[in-house]
Amino acid sequence: MKLESVPASDRINQRFAGQFPRNLAANIVYFLVNLVIGVLLVPYFVSTLGIAAYGLIPLATSITGYVAIVVQALNTAVSRFLTVDLQQGDYDAANRTFNTAFFAFSAVLLLMAPLVIAVAWLAPSIFHIPAGQEGSAVILFLGVSTATLIRFWSGNYTVQLFAYNRLDLQNLVNATNIVVQVGFIILLFTLFGPDLALIGVAYLAGAVVASAISIILAHRVCPYLR
């Protein structure tokens, strides 16, 4: 059967079905990476930082979790319209959707930036911080929160990967974020000694690298959006 005789919807379904094994394998690998790092990293933090200081890390990440809820809602809304536009080959509409989301995400990021800075600065006053760790706690909260905002902004690009069913590449971006975080934490702890501030720096580094990769992959998978 010639390709031209196959309906467009069938070609899309065939392409999506062919991507399933890669997506499944990538999901499994990403799950295992998360599992292994989660099991090994907690004892490492406890042994190097102590229980009291370690407790600030999940606190910082849980606060940014509320931001993640908003991010997920916005990404879901954008991905729906962008996927429809791209799969229909309507690249003009896709560009309008992409650019609208891009500037909307950027505006939300700018609006949230002062709040992030305020929470980080006031963290020693809001939460019980171990003595002598106040400055490091501020940098931890600032680094983790800024990393979340960067990933939030770059979500406008990972949506393109979702639109083309490249969940394997989405998982690659997410795995890169985690691996870079852990790599920087171990490296910085080795060079400078255990410090909460270095964890904030590592989270920021992971977000920057992962976001850069997501932008590169998005342009390769979907070169139509400008």
Coordinates of N, CA and C in Angstrom, one line a residue:
M1 N 0.8 -1.2 0.0 CA 0.0 0.0 0.0 C 0.9 1.2 0.0
K2 N 0.6 2.2 -0.9 CA 1.4 3.4 -1.0 C 1.1 4.3 0.2
L3 N 2.1 5.1 0.6 CA 1.9 5.9 1.8 C 0.8 6.9 1.5
E4 N 0.7 7.4 0.2 CA -0.3 8.4 -0.1 C -1.7 7.9 0.1
S5 N -1.9 6.6 0.0 CA -3.2 6.0 0.1 C -3.7 5.8 1.6
V6 N -2.7 5.9 2.5 CA -3.0 5.8 3.9 C -3.6 7.1 4.5
P7 N -4.7 7.1 5.1 CA -5.2 8.3 5.7 C -4.3 8.9 6.7
A8 N -4.3 10.2 6.8 CA -3.3 10.9 7.7 C -3.5 10.5 9.1
S9 N -4.7 10.2 9.5 CA -5.0 9.8 10.9 C -4.3 8.4 11.2
D10 N -4.4 7.6 10.1 CA -3.8 6.2 10.3 C -2.3 6.3 10.4
R11 N -1.7 7.2 9.6 CA -0.2 7.4 9.6 C 0.2 7.9 11.0
I12 N -0.6 8.8 11.6 CA -0.3 9.4 12.9 C -0.4 8.3 13.9
N13 N -1.4 7.4 13.8 CA -1.6 6.3 14.8 C -0.4 5.3 14.7
Q14 N 0.0 5.0 13.5 CA 1.1 4.1 13.3 C 2.4 4.7 13.9
R15 N 2.6 6.0 13.6 CA 3.8 6.6 14.2 C 3.8 6.6 15.7
F16 N 2.6 6.9 16.3 CA 2.5 6.9 17.7 C 2.7 5.5 18.3
A17 N 2.1 4.5 17.6 CA 2.3 3.1 18.1 C 3.7 2.7 18.0
G18 N 4.4 3.1 17.0 CA 5.8 2.7 16.8 C 6.7 3.3 17.9
Q19 N 6.3 4.4 18.5 CA 7.0 5.1 19.5 C 6.8 4.5 20.9
F20 N 5.8 3.6 21.0 CA 5.4 3.1 22.3 C 6.6 2.3 23.0
P21 N 7.3 1.4 22.3 CA 8.4 0.7 23.0 C 9.4 1.6 23.6
R22 N 9.8 2.7 22.8 CA 10.8 3.6 23.3 C 10.3 4.3 24.5
N23 N 9.1 4.8 24.5 CA 8.5 5.5 25.6 C 8.4 4.6 26.8
L24 N 8.0 3.4 26.6 CA 7.9 2.5 27.8 C 9.3 2.2 28.4
A25 N 10.3 2.0 27.5 CA 11.6 1.7 28.0 C 12.2 3.0 28.8
A26 N 11.9 4.2 28.2 CA 12.4 5.4 28.9 C 11.7 5.6 30.2
N27 N 10.4 5.3 30.3 CA 9.7 5.4 31.6 C 10.3 4.5 32.6
I28 N 10.6 3.3 32.2 CA 11.2 2.3 33.2 C 12.6 2.8 33.6
V29 N 13.4 3.2 32.7 CA 14.8 3.7 33.0 C 14.7 4.9 34.0
Y30 N 13.8 5.9 33.7 CA 13.6 7.0 34.5 C 13.1 6.7 35.9
F31 N 12.2 5.7 36.0 CA 11.8 5.2 37.3 C 12.9 4.6 38.1
L32 N 13.7 3.8 37.4 CA 14.9 3.2 38.1 C 15.9 4.2 38.6
V33 N 16.1 5.2 37.7 CA 17.1 6.3 38.1 C 16.6 7.0 39.3
N34 N 15.3 7.4 39.3 CA 14.7 8.0 40.5 C 14.8 7.1 41.8
L35 N 14.5 5.8 41.6 CA 14.5 4.9 42.7 C 15.9 4.8 43.3
V36 N 16.9 4.6 42.4 CA 18.3 4.4 42.9 C 18.8 5.6 43.6
I37 N 18.6 6.8 43.0 CA 19.1 8.0 43.5 C 18.4 8.3 44.9
G38 N 17.1 8.1 44.9 CA 16.3 8.3 46.1 C 16.8 7.5 47.3
V39 N 17.1 6.2 47.0 CA 17.5 5.3 48.0 C 18.9 5.6 48.5
L40 N 19.8 6.0 47.6 CA 21.2 6.3 48.0 C 21.4 7.7 48.5
L41 N 20.6 8.7 48.0 CA 20.9 10.1 48.4 C 20.5 10.5 49.8
V42 N 19.4 9.9 50.3 CA 19.0 10.3 51.6 C 20.0 9.9 52.7
P43 N 20.5 8.7 52.7 CA 21.6 8.4 53.7 C 22.8 9.2 53.5
Y44 N 23.1 9.6 52.3 CA 24.3 10.4 52.0 C 24.1 11.8 52.6
F45 N 22.9 12.4 52.5 CA 22.6 13.7 53.1 C 22.6 13.6 54.6
V46 N 22.0 12.6 55.1 CA 22.0 12.5 56.6 C 23.4 12.3 57.2
S47 N 24.2 11.5 56.5 CA 25.6 11.3 57.1 C 26.5 12.5 56.9
T48 N 26.2 13.4 55.9 CA 27.1 14.5 55.6 C 26.5 15.8 56.3
L49 N 25.2 16.0 56.2 CA 24.6 17.2 56.7 C 24.1 17.1 58.1
G50 N 23.7 15.9 58.5 CA 23.0 15.7 59.8 C 21.5 15.8 59.5
I51 N 20.7 15.2 60.4 CA 19.3 15.1 60.3 C 18.6 16.4 60.3
A52 N 19.0 17.3 61.1 CA 18.3 18.6 61.3 C 18.4 19.4 60.0
A53 N 19.7 19.5 59.4 CA 19.9 20.2 58.2 C 19.2 19.6 57.0
Y54 N 19.3 18.2 57.0 CA 18.7 17.5 55.9 C 17.2 17.8 55.8
G55 N 16.5 18.0 56.9 CA 15.1 18.2 56.9 C 14.7 19.4 56.2
L56 N 15.6 20.3 55.9 CA 15.3 21.6 55.2 C 15.1 21.3 53.7
I57 N 15.8 20.2 53.2 CA 15.7 19.9 51.8 C 14.3 19.5 51.3
P58 N 13.7 18.5 51.9 CA 12.3 18.2 51.5 C 11.4 19.4 51.8
L59 N 11.7 20.2 52.8 CA 10.8 21.4 53.1 C 10.9 22.3 51.9
A60 N 12.1 22.6 51.4 CA 12.2 23.5 50.3 C 11.6 23.0 49.0
T61 N 11.8 21.7 48.8 CA 11.2 21.1 47.6 C 9.7 21.0 47.7
S62 N 9.1 20.8 48.9 CA 7.7 20.7 49.0 C 7.0 22.0 48.8
I63 N 7.7 23.1 49.2 CA 7.1 24.4 48.9 C 7.0 24.7 47.4
T64 N 8.0 24.3 46.7 CA 8.0 24.5 45.3 C 7.0 23.5 44.6
G65 N 6.6 22.5 45.3 CA 5.6 21.6 44.8 C 4.3 22.2 44.4
Y66 N 4.0 23.3 45.2 CA 2.7 24.0 44.9 C 2.8 24.7 43.6
V67 N 4.0 25.2 43.3 CA 4.3 25.8 42.0 C 4.1 24.8 40.9
A68 N 4.6 23.6 41.1 CA 4.5 22.5 40.1 C 3.1 22.2 39.8
I69 N 2.2 22.3 40.7 CA 0.8 22.1 40.4 C 0.3 23.1 39.4
V70 N 0.6 24.3 39.6 CA 0.2 25.4 38.6 C 0.8 25.1 37.3
V71 N 2.1 24.7 37.3 CA 2.9 24.4 36.0 C 2.2 23.3 35.3
Q72 N 1.9 22.2 36.0 CA 1.2 21.1 35.3 C -0.1 21.5 34.7
A73 N -0.9 22.3 35.4 CA -2.2 22.7 34.8 C -2.0 23.5 33.6
L74 N -1.0 24.4 33.6 CA -0.8 25.3 32.4 C -0.2 24.4 31.2
N75 N 0.7 23.5 31.6 CA 1.3 22.7 30.5 C 0.2 21.8 29.9
T76 N -0.7 21.3 30.7 CA -1.7 20.4 30.2 C -2.6 21.2 29.2
A77 N -3.0 22.4 29.6 CA -3.8 23.2 28.7 C -3.1 23.6 27.4
V78 N -1.8 23.9 27.5 CA -1.1 24.2 26.3 C -0.9 23.0 25.4
S79 N -0.5 21.9 26.0 CA -0.2 20.7 25.2 C -1.4 20.2 24.4
R80 N -2.6 20.4 25.0 CA -3.8 20.0 24.2 C -3.9 20.7 22.9
F81 N -3.9 22.0 23.0 CA -4.1 22.8 21.8 C -2.9 22.7 20.8
L82 N -1.7 22.7 21.4 CA -0.5 22.6 20.5 C -0.4 21.2 19.8
T83 N -0.8 20.2 20.5 CA -0.8 18.8 19.9 C -1.8 18.8 18.7
V84 N -3.0 19.3 18.9 CA -4.0 19.3 17.8 C -3.5 20.1 16.6
D85 N -2.9 21.3 16.9 CA -2.4 22.1 15.8 C -1.3 21.4 15.0
L86 N -0.3 20.8 15.7 CA 0.8 20.2 15.1 C 0.4 19.0 14.3
Q87 N -0.4 18.1 14.9 CA -0.9 16.9 14.2 C -1.7 17.2 13.0
Q88 N -2.4 18.3 13.0 CA -3.2 18.7 11.8 C -2.3 19.4 10.8
G89 N -1.1 19.7 11.1 CA -0.2 20.4 10.2 C -0.5 21.9 10.1
D90 N -1.2 22.4 11.0 CA -1.5 23.9 11.0 C -0.4 24.6 11.8
Y91 N 0.7 24.9 11.2 CA 1.8 25.4 11.9 C 1.7 26.9 12.2
D92 N 0.8 27.6 11.5 CA 0.5 29.0 11.8 C -0.2 29.0 13.2
A93 N -1.2 28.2 13.3 CA -1.9 28.1 14.6 C -1.0 27.6 15.7
A94 N -0.2 26.6 15.4 CA 0.8 26.1 16.4 C 1.7 27.2 16.9
N95 N 2.2 28.0 15.9 CA 3.1 29.1 16.3 C 2.4 30.1 17.2
R96 N 1.1 30.4 16.9 CA 0.3 31.3 17.8 C 0.2 30.8 19.2
T97 N -0.1 29.5 19.2 CA -0.3 28.8 20.5 C 1.0 28.8 21.3
F98 N 2.1 28.5 20.6 CA 3.4 28.4 21.2 C 3.8 29.8 21.8
N99 N 3.7 30.8 20.9 CA 4.2 32.1 21.3 C 3.3 32.7 22.4
T100 N 2.0 32.5 22.4 CA 1.1 32.9 23.4 C 1.5 32.3 24.8
A101 N 1.8 31.0 24.7 CA 2.2 30.3 25.9 C 3.6 30.7 26.4
F102 N 4.5 31.0 25.5 CA 5.8 31.4 25.8 C 5.8 32.7 26.6
F103 N 5.1 33.7 26.1 CA 5.0 35.0 26.7 C 4.2 34.9 28.0
A104 N 3.2 34.1 28.0 CA 2.4 33.9 29.3 C 3.2 33.3 30.4
F105 N 4.0 32.2 30.0 CA 4.8 31.6 31.0 C 5.9 32.6 31.5
S106 N 6.4 33.4 30.6 CA 7.5 34.3 31.0 C 6.9 35.4 31.9
A107 N 5.7 35.8 31.6 CA 5.0 36.8 32.5 C 4.7 36.2 33.9
V108 N 4.3 35.0 33.9 CA 4.0 34.4 35.2 C 5.3 34.2 36.0
L109 N 6.4 33.8 35.3 CA 7.7 33.7 36.0 C 8.1 35.0 36.6
L110 N 8.0 36.1 35.8 CA 8.4 37.4 36.4 C 7.6 37.8 37.6
L111 N 6.3 37.4 37.5 CA 5.4 37.8 38.7 C 5.7 37.0 39.9
M112 N 6.2 35.7 39.7 CA 6.5 34.9 40.8 C 7.9 35.1 41.4
A113 N 8.7 35.7 40.6 CA 10.1 35.9 41.0 C 10.2 36.6 42.4
P114 N 9.5 37.8 42.5 CA 9.6 38.5 43.8 C 9.1 37.6 45.0
L115 N 8.1 36.8 44.8 CA 7.6 36.0 45.8 C 8.7 34.9 46.2
V116 N 9.3 34.4 45.2 CA 10.4 33.4 45.5 C 11.5 34.0 46.3
I117 N 11.9 35.2 45.9 CA 13.0 35.9 46.6 C 12.6 36.2 48.0
A118 N 11.3 36.6 48.2 CA 10.9 37.0 49.6 C 10.8 35.7 50.5
V119 N 10.3 34.6 50.0 CA 10.2 33.4 50.8 C 11.6 32.9 51.1
A120 N 12.5 33.0 50.2 CA 13.9 32.5 50.4 C 14.6 33.4 51.5
W121 N 14.4 34.7 51.4 CA 15.0 35.7 52.3 C 14.4 35.5 53.7
L122 N 13.1 35.2 53.8 CA 12.5 35.2 55.1 C 12.5 33.7 55.7
A123 N 13.1 32.8 54.9 CA 13.0 31.4 55.4 C 13.6 31.2 56.8
P124 N 14.7 31.9 57.2 CA 15.1 31.7 58.6 C 14.1 32.2 59.6
S125 N 13.3 33.2 59.2 CA 12.3 33.7 60.2 C 11.0 32.9 60.2
I126 N 10.7 32.3 59.0 CA 9.5 31.5 58.9 C 9.6 30.1 59.5
F127 N 10.8 29.5 59.2 CA 11.0 28.1 59.6 C 12.1 28.0 60.7
H128 N 12.1 26.9 61.4 CA 13.2 26.7 62.4 C 14.4 26.2 61.7
I129 N 15.4 27.0 61.6 CA 16.7 26.7 60.9 C 17.8 26.4 62.0
P130 N 18.5 25.3 61.8 CA 19.6 25.1 62.8 C 20.6 26.2 62.9
A131 N 21.1 26.5 64.0 CA 22.0 27.6 64.3 C 23.2 27.5 63.3
G132 N 23.5 28.7 62.8 CA 24.7 28.7 61.9 C 24.4 28.3 60.4
Q133 N 23.1 27.9 60.2 CA 22.8 27.5 58.8 C 21.8 28.5 58.1
E134 N 21.6 29.6 58.7 CA 20.7 30.6 58.2 C 21.0 31.0 56.8
G135 N 22.2 31.5 56.6 CA 22.6 31.9 55.3 C 22.6 30.8 54.2
S136 N 23.0 29.7 54.6 CA 23.0 28.5 53.6 C 21.5 28.1 53.3
A137 N 20.6 28.3 54.3 CA 19.2 27.9 54.1 C 18.6 28.9 53.1
V138 N 19.0 30.2 53.2 CA 18.4 31.2 52.2 C 18.9 30.8 50.8
I139 N 20.1 30.4 50.6 CA 20.6 30.1 49.3 C 19.9 28.8 48.8
L140 N 19.7 27.8 49.7 CA 19.0 26.6 49.4 C 17.6 26.9 48.9
F141 N 16.9 27.6 49.6 CA 15.5 27.9 49.2 C 15.5 28.7 47.9
L142 N 16.4 29.7 47.8 CA 16.5 30.5 46.5 C 16.9 29.6 45.3
G143 N 17.9 28.7 45.5 CA 18.3 27.9 44.4 C 17.2 26.9 44.0
V144 N 16.6 26.2 44.9 CA 15.5 25.3 44.6 C 14.3 26.0 43.9
S145 N 13.9 27.1 44.5 CA 12.8 27.8 43.9 C 13.1 28.4 42.5
T146 N 14.3 28.9 42.3 CA 14.7 29.4 41.0 C 14.8 28.3 40.0
A147 N 15.3 27.1 40.4 CA 15.3 26.0 39.5 C 14.0 25.6 39.1
T148 N 13.0 25.6 40.0 CA 11.6 25.2 39.7 C 11.0 26.2 38.7
L149 N 11.3 27.5 38.8 CA 10.8 28.5 37.9 C 11.5 28.3 36.5
I150 N 12.7 28.0 36.5 CA 13.4 27.7 35.2 C 12.8 26.5 34.5
R151 N 12.6 25.5 35.2 CA 11.9 24.3 34.6 C 10.5 24.6 34.2
F152 N 9.8 25.5 34.9 CA 8.5 25.9 34.6 C 8.5 26.6 33.2
W153 N 9.5 27.5 33.1 CA 9.6 28.3 31.8 C 9.9 27.4 30.6
S154 N 10.8 26.4 30.9 CA 11.2 25.5 29.8 C 10.2 24.5 29.5
G155 N 9.1 24.4 30.3 CA 8.1 23.5 30.0 C 7.3 23.8 28.7
N156 N 7.5 25.0 28.3 CA 6.9 25.4 27.0 C 7.5 24.7 25.9
Y157 N 8.7 24.2 26.1 CA 9.4 23.4 25.0 C 9.2 21.9 25.2
T158 N 9.2 21.4 26.4 CA 8.9 20.0 26.6 C 7.5 19.6 26.1
V159 N 6.6 20.6 26.1 CA 5.3 20.4 25.6 C 5.3 19.9 24.1
Q160 N 6.3 20.5 23.4 CA 6.4 20.1 22.0 C 6.8 18.6 21.9
L161 N 7.6 18.1 22.8 CA 8.0 16.7 22.8 C 6.8 15.9 23.0
F162 N 6.0 16.3 24.0 CA 4.7 15.6 24.2 C 3.8 15.5 23.0
A163 N 3.7 16.7 22.3 CA 2.9 16.8 21.2 C 3.2 15.7 20.1
Y164 N 4.5 15.4 20.0 CA 5.0 14.4 19.0 C 5.2 13.0 19.6
N165 N 4.6 12.9 20.8 CA 4.7 11.6 21.5 C 6.1 11.1 21.8
R166 N 7.0 12.1 22.0 CA 8.4 11.8 22.3 C 8.6 11.8 23.9
L167 N 7.9 10.9 24.5 CA 8.0 10.8 26.0 C 9.4 10.3 26.4
D168 N 10.0 9.6 25.5 CA 11.4 9.2 25.8 C 12.3 10.4 25.9
L169 N 12.1 11.4 25.1 CA 13.0 12.6 25.2 C 12.6 13.4 26.4
Q170 N 11.3 13.4 26.7 CA 10.9 14.1 28.0 C 11.5 13.5 29.2
N171 N 11.6 12.1 29.2 CA 12.2 11.4 30.3 C 13.7 11.7 30.3
L172 N 14.3 11.8 29.1 CA 15.7 12.1 29.1 C 16.0 13.5 29.7
V173 N 15.2 14.5 29.4 CA 15.3 15.8 30.0 C 15.2 15.7 31.6
N174 N 14.2 15.0 32.0 CA 14.0 14.9 33.5 C 15.1 14.1 34.1
A175 N 15.6 13.0 33.5 CA 16.7 12.3 34.1 C 17.9 13.1 34.1
T176 N 18.2 13.9 33.1 CA 19.3 14.8 33.0 C 19.3 15.7 34.2
N177 N 18.1 16.3 34.5 CA 18.0 17.2 35.6 C 18.4 16.6 36.9
I178 N 18.0 15.3 37.1 CA 18.3 14.6 38.4 C 19.8 14.3 38.5
V179 N 20.3 13.7 37.4 CA 21.7 13.3 37.3 C 22.6 14.5 37.5
V180 N 22.4 15.6 36.9 CA 23.2 16.8 37.0 C 23.1 17.3 38.5
Q181 N 21.9 17.3 39.0 CA 21.8 17.7 40.4 C 22.7 16.9 41.3
V182 N 22.5 15.6 41.2 CA 23.3 14.7 42.1 C 24.8 14.8 41.9
G183 N 25.1 14.8 40.6 CA 26.6 15.0 40.3 C 27.2 16.2 40.8
F184 N 26.5 17.3 40.7 CA 27.0 18.6 41.3 C 27.0 18.5 42.8
I185 N 26.0 17.9 43.4 CA 26.0 17.8 44.9 C 27.3 17.1 45.4
I186 N 27.5 15.9 44.8 CA 28.7 15.1 45.2 C 30.0 15.9 44.9
L187 N 30.1 16.5 43.7 CA 31.3 17.2 43.4 C 31.5 18.4 44.3
L188 N 30.5 19.2 44.5 CA 30.7 20.4 45.4 C 30.9 20.0 46.8
F189 N 30.2 18.9 47.3 CA 30.5 18.5 48.7 C 31.9 18.0 48.8
T190 N 32.4 17.3 47.8 CA 33.8 16.8 47.8 C 34.8 18.0 47.8
L191 N 34.5 19.0 47.0 CA 35.5 20.1 46.9 C 35.4 21.1 48.1
F192 N 34.2 21.4 48.5 CA 34.0 22.5 49.5 C 33.4 22.0 50.9
G193 N 33.1 20.7 51.0 CA 32.5 20.2 52.2 C 30.9 20.4 52.2
P194 N 30.2 19.6 53.0 CA 28.8 19.6 53.0 C 28.2 21.0 53.4
D195 N 27.3 21.5 52.6 CA 26.7 22.7 52.9 C 25.3 22.8 52.2
L196 N 24.3 23.3 52.9 CA 23.0 23.4 52.2 C 23.0 24.3 51.0
A197 N 23.8 25.3 51.1 CA 23.9 26.3 49.9 C 24.3 25.6 48.7
L198 N 25.2 24.6 48.8 CA 25.7 23.9 47.6 C 24.6 23.1 46.9
I199 N 23.6 22.6 47.7 CA 22.5 21.9 47.2 C 21.6 22.8 46.3
G200 N 21.4 24.0 46.8 CA 20.7 25.0 46.0 C 21.4 25.3 44.7
V201 N 22.7 25.4 44.7 CA 23.5 25.6 43.5 C 23.3 24.4 42.6
A202 N 23.3 23.2 43.1 CA 23.2 22.0 42.3 C 21.9 21.9 41.6
Y203 N 20.8 22.2 42.4 CA 19.5 22.2 41.8 C 19.4 23.2 40.7
L204 N 20.0 24.4 40.8 CA 20.0 25.4 39.8 C 20.7 24.9 38.6
A205 N 21.9 24.3 38.8 CA 22.7 23.8 37.7 C 21.9 22.7 36.9
G206 N 21.2 21.8 37.6 CA 20.4 20.8 37.0 C 19.3 21.4 36.1
A207 N 18.7 22.4 36.6 CA 17.6 23.0 35.9 C 18.1 23.7 34.6
V208 N 19.2 24.4 34.7 CA 19.7 25.1 33.6 C 20.1 24.1 32.5
V209 N 20.8 23.0 32.8 CA 21.3 22.0 31.9 C 20.1 21.3 31.2
A210 N 19.1 20.9 32.1 CA 17.9 20.2 31.6 C 17.1 21.1 30.6
S211 N 17.0 22.4 31.0 CA 16.2 23.3 30.2 C 16.9 23.5 28.8
A212 N 18.2 23.7 28.8 CA 19.0 23.8 27.6 C 18.8 22.6 26.7
I213 N 18.8 21.4 27.3 CA 18.6 20.2 26.5 C 17.2 20.2 25.9
S214 N 16.2 20.6 26.7 CA 14.8 20.5 26.3 C 14.6 21.5 25.1
I215 N 15.3 22.6 25.1 CA 15.1 23.6 24.0 C 15.8 23.0 22.7
I216 N 16.9 22.4 22.9 CA 17.6 21.8 21.7 C 16.8 20.7 21.1
L217 N 16.3 19.8 22.0 CA 15.5 18.7 21.5 C 14.2 19.1 20.9
A218 N 13.6 20.2 21.4 CA 12.3 20.7 20.9 C 12.5 21.2 19.5
H219 N 13.6 22.0 19.3 CA 13.9 22.5 18.0 C 14.2 21.4 16.9
R220 N 14.8 20.3 17.4 CA 15.1 19.2 16.5 C 13.8 18.4 16.1
V221 N 13.0 18.2 17.1 CA 11.7 17.4 16.9 C 10.7 18.3 16.2
C222 N 10.6 19.5 16.5 CA 9.6 20.4 15.9 C 10.2 21.7 15.5
P223 N 10.8 21.7 14.3 CA 11.5 23.0 13.8 C 10.6 24.0 13.3
Y224 N 9.3 23.7 13.3 CA 8.3 24.7 12.7 C 8.0 25.8 13.6
L225 N 8.3 25.7 14.9 CA 7.9 26.8 15.9 C 9.0 27.7 16.1
R226 N 8.7 29.0 16.0 CA 9.7 30.1 16.1 C 9.2 31.1 17.2

